[in-house]
Coordinates of N, CA and C and ligand atoms in Angstrom, one line a residue:
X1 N 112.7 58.3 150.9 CA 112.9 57.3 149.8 C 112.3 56.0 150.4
X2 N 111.4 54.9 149.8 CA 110.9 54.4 150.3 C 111.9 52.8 149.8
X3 N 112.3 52.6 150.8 CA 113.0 51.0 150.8 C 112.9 50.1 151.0
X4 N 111.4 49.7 151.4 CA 111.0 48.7 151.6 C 109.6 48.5 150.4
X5 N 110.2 47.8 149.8 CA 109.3 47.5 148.6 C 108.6 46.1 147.8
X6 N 107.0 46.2 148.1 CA 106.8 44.8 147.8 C 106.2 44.7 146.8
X7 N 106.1 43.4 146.0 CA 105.8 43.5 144.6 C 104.7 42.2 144.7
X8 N 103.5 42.5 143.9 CA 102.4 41.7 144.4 C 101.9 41.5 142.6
X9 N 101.4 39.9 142.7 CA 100.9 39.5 141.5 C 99.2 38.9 142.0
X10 N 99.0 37.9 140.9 CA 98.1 37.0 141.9 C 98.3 35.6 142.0
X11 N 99.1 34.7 141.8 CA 99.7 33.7 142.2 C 100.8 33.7 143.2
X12 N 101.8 34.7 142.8 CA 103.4 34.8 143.4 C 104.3 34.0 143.0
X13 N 104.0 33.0 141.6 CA 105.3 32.6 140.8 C 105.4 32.6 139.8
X14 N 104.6 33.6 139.1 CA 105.2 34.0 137.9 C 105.5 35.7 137.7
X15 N 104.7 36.1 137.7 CA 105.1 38.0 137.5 C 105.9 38.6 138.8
X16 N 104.9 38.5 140.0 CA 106.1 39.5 141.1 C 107.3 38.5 141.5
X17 N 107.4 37.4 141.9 CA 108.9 37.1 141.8 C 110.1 37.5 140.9
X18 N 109.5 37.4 139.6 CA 110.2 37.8 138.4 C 110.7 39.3 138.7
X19 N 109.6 39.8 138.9 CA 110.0 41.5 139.7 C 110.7 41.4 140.8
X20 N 110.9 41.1 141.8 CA 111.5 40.7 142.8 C 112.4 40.8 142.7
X21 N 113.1 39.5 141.6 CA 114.2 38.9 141.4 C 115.3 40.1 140.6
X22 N 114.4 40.6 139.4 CA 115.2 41.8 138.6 C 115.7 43.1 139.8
X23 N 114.5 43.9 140.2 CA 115.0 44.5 141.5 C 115.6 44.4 142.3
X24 N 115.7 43.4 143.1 CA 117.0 43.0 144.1 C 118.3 43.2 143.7
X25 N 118.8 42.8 142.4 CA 120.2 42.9 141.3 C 119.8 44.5 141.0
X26 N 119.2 45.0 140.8 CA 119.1 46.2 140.1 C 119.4 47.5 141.5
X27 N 118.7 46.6 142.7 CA 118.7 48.0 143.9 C 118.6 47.4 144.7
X28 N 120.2 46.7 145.0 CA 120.1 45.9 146.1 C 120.0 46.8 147.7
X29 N 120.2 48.0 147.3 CA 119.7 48.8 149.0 C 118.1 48.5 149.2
X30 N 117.5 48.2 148.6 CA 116.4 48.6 148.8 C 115.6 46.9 149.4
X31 N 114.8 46.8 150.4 CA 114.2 45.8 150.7 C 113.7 45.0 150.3
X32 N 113.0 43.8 149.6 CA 112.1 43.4 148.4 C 111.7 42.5 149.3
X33 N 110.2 42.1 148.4 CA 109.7 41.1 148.6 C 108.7 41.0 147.6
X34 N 107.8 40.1 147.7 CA 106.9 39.7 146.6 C 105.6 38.6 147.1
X35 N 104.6 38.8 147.0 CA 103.4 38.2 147.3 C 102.0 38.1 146.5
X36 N 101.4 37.1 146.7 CA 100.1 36.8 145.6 C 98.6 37.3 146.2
X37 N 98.0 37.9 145.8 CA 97.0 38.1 146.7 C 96.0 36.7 146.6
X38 N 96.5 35.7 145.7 CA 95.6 34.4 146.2 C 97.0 33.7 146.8
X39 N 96.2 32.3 147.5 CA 96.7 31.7 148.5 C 97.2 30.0 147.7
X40 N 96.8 29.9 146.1 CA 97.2 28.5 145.4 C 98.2 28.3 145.7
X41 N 99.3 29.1 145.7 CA 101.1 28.4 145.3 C 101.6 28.6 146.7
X42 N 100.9 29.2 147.6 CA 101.8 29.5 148.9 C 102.9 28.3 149.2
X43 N 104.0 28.4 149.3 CA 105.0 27.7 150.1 C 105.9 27.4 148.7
X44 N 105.4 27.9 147.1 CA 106.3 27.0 146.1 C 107.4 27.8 145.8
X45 N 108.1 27.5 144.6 CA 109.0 27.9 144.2 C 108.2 28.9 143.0
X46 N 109.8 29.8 142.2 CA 108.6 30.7 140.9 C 108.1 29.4 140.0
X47 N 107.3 29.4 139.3 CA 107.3 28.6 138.1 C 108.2 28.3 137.1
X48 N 108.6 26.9 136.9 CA 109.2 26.4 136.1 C 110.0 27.2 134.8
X49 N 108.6 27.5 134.0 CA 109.3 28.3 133.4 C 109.8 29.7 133.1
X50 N 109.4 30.7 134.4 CA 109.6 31.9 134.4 C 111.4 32.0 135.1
X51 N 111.6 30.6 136.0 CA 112.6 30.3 136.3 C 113.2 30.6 135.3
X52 N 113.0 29.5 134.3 CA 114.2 29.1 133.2 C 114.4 30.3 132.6
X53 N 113.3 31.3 132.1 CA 113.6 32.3 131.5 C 114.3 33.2 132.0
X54 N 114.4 33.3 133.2 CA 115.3 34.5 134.3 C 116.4 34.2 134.1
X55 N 116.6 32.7 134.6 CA 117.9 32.5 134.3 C 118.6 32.0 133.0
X56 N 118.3 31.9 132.1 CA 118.4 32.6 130.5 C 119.1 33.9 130.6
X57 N 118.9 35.1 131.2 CA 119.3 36.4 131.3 C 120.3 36.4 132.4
X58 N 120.8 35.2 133.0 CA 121.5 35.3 134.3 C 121.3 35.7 135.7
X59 N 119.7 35.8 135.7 CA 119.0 35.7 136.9 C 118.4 34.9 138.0
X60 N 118.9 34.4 139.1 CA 118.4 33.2 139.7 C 117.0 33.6 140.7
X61 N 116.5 33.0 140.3 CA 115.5 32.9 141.5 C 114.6 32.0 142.1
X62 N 115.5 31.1 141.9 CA 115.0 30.1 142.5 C 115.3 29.9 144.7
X63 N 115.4 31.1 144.6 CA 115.3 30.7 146.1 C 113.6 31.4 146.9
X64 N 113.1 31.8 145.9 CA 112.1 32.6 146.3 C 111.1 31.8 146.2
X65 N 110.0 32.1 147.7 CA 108.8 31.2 147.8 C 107.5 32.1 148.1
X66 N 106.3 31.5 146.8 CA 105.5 32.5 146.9 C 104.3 32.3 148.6
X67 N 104.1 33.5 149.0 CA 103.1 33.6 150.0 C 102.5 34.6 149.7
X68 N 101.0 34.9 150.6 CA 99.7 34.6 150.2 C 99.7 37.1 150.5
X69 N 99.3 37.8 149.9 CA 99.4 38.9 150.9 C 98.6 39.2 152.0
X70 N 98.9 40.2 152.5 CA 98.2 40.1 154.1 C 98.1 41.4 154.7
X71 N 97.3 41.7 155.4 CA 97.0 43.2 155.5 C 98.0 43.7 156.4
X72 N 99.3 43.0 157.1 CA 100.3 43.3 158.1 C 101.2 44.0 157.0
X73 N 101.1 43.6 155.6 CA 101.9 44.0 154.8 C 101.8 45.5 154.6
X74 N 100.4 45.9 154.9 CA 100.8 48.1 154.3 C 101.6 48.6 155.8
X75 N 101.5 47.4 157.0 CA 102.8 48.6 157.7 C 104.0 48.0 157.9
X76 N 104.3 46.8 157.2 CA 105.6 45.9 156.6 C 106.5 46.7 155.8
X77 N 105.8 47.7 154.4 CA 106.3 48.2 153.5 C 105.9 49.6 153.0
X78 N 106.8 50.5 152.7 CA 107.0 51.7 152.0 C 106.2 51.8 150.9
X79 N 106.1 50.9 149.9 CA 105.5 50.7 148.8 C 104.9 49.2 148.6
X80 N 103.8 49.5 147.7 CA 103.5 48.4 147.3 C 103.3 48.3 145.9
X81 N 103.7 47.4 145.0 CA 103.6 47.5 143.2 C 102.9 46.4 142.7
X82 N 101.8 47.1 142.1 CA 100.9 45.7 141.9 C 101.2 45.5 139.9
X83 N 101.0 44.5 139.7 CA 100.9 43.5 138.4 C 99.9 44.5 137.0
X84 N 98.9 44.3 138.2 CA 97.9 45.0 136.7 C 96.4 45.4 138.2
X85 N 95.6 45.6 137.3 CA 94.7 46.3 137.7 C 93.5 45.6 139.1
X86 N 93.7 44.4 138.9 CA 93.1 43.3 139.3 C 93.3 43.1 140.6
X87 N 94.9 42.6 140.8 CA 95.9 43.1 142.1 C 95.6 44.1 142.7
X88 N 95.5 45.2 142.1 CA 95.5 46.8 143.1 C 94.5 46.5 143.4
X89 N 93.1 46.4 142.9 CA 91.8 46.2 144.0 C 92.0 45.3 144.7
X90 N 92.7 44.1 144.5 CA 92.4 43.1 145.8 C 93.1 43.3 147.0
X91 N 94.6 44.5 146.6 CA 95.6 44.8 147.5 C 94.4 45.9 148.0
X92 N 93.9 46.9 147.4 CA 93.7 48.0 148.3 C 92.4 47.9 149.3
X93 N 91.6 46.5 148.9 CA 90.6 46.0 149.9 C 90.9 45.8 151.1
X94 N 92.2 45.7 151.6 CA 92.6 44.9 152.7 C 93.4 45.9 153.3
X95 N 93.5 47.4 152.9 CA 94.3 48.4 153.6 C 93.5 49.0 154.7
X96 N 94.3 48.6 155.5 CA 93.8 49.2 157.1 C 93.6 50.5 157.1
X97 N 92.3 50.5 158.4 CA 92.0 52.4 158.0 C 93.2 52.8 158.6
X98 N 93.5 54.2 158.3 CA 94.3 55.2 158.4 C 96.0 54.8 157.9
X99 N 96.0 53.5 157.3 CA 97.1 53.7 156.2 C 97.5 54.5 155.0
X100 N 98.4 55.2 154.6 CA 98.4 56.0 153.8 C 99.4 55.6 152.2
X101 N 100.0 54.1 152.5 CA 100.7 54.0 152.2 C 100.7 53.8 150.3
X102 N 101.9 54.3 149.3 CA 101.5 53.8 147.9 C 100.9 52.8 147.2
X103 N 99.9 52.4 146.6 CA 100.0 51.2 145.9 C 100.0 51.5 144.4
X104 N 101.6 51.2 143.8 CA 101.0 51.8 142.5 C 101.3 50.6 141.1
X105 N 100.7 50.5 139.8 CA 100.8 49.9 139.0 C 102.2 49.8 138.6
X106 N 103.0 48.7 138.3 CA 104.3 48.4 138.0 C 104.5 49.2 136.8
X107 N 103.7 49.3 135.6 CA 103.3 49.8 134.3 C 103.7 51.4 134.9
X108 N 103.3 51.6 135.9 CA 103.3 53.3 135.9 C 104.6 54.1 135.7
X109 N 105.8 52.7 136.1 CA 107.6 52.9 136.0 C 108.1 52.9 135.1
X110 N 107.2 52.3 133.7 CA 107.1 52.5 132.2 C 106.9 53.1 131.7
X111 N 106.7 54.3 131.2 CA 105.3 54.6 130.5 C 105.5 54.5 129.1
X112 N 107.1 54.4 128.6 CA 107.3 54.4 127.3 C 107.4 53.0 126.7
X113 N 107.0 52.1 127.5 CA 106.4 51.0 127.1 C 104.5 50.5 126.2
X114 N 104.0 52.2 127.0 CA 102.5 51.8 126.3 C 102.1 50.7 127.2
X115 N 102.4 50.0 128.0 CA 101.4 48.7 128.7 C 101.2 49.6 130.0
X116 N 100.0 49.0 130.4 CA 99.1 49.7 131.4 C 99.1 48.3 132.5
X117 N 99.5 47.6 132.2 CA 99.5 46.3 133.3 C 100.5 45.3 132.6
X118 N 101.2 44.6 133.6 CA 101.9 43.7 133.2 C 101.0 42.1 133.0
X119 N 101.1 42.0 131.9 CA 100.2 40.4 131.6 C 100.6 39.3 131.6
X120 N 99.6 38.2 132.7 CA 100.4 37.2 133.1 C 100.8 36.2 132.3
X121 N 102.1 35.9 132.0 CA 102.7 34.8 131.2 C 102.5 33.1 131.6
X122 N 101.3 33.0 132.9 CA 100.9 31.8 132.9 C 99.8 31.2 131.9
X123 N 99.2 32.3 131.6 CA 98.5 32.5 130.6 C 98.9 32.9 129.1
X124 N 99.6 33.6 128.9 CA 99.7 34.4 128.0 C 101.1 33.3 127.2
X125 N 102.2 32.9 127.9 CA 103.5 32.1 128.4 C 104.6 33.0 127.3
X126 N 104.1 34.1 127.4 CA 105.2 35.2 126.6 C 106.0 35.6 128.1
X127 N 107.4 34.5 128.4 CA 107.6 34.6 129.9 C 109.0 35.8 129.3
X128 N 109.3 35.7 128.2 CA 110.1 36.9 127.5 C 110.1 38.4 128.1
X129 N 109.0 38.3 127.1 CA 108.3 39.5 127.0 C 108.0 40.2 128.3
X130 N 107.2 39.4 129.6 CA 107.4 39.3 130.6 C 108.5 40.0 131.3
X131 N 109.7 39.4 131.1 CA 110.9 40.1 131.5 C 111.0 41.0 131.1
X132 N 110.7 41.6 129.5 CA 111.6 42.5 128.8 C 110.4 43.6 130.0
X133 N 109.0 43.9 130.1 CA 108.5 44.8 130.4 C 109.0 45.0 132.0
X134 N 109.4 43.6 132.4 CA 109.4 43.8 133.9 C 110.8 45.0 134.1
X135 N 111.7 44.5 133.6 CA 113.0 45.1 133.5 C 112.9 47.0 133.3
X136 N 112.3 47.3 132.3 CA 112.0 48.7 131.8 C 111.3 49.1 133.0
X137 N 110.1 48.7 133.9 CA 109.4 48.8 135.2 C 110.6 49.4 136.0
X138 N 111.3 47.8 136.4 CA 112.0 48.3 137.4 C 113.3 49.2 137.3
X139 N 114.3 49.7 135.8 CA 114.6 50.9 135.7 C 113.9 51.9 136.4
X140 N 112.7 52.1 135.9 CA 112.0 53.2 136.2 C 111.8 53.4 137.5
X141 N 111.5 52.3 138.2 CA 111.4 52.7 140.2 C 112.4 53.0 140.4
X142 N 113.2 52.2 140.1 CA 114.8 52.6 140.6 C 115.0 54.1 140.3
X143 N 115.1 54.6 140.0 CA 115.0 55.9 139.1 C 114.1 57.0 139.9
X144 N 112.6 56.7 140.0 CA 111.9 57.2 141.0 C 111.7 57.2 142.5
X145 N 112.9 56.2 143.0 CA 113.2 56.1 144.2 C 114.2 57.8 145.1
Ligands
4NP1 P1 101.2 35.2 138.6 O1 100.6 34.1 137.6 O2 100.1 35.9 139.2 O3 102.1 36.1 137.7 O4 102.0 34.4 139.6 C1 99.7 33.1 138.0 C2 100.2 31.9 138.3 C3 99.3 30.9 138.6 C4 97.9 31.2 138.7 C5 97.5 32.5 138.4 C6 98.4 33.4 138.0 N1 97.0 30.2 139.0 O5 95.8 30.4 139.0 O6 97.4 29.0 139.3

């Protein structure tokens, strides 16, 4: 069972925090973390309003600070869950030879959702919706753990 589990966007304060934050309450055995494969927000808090949206549902996460990912990270973690499609290349460019480790689409823990990537609400600012898919996701790891 893989227990150490990191959740990768490409900022680090809006989608994998968010994932983070729901997983930790959902499977607190299990290890978490969350990282951006760019380096803009390193050292911040989630964004403002993915914040407010979490905690709308009774989720806090405002103690989490985004950092940058790093290739220490495939022998840091059991798994890695990326955002959307974009993420997994940038995460799988940086895997050291002879690691073997998962990287799989967050989407893949859904499937009865029909989304094939989770879309970012910095953009998109459906920070809802966001949740609602992140949540159905992490049922589903939890589940395939
Ligand atoms: P995230 O969203 O990858 O879900 O954290 C983003 C937040 C900020 C930026 C990009 C994505 N940005 O370019 O500043």
């Amino acid at each position: 069972m893989p227990t150490r589990i990191l959740f990768v966007c490409l900022g680090n304060i809006c989608r994998s925090p968010a994932a983070e934050g729901v997983f930790r309450v959902l499977c607190p055995e299990a290890e978490t973390d969350s990282a951006g494969t760019a380096s803009y927000h390193a050292g911040e808090p989630p964004y403002g309003p993915m914040q407010a949206a979490a905690k709308a549902r009774g989720l806090d996460i405002s103690d989490l600070r985004a950092r940058q990912f790093r290739r220490d990270d495939f022998a840091a973690f059991d798994l890695i869950i990326a955002m959307d499609a974009s993420n997994l290349e940038n995460i799988e460019a940086l895997r050291p030879a002879g690691n073997e480790i998962p990287v799989r689409l967050f989407t893949d823990y859904a499937p009865t959702s029909g989304a094939d990537y989770v879309p970012d609400p910095y953009y998109t600012r459906d920070f809802d919706g966001c949740l609602d898919l992140i949540g159905i996701a992490a049922k589903g790891l939890k589940t395939s753990l």
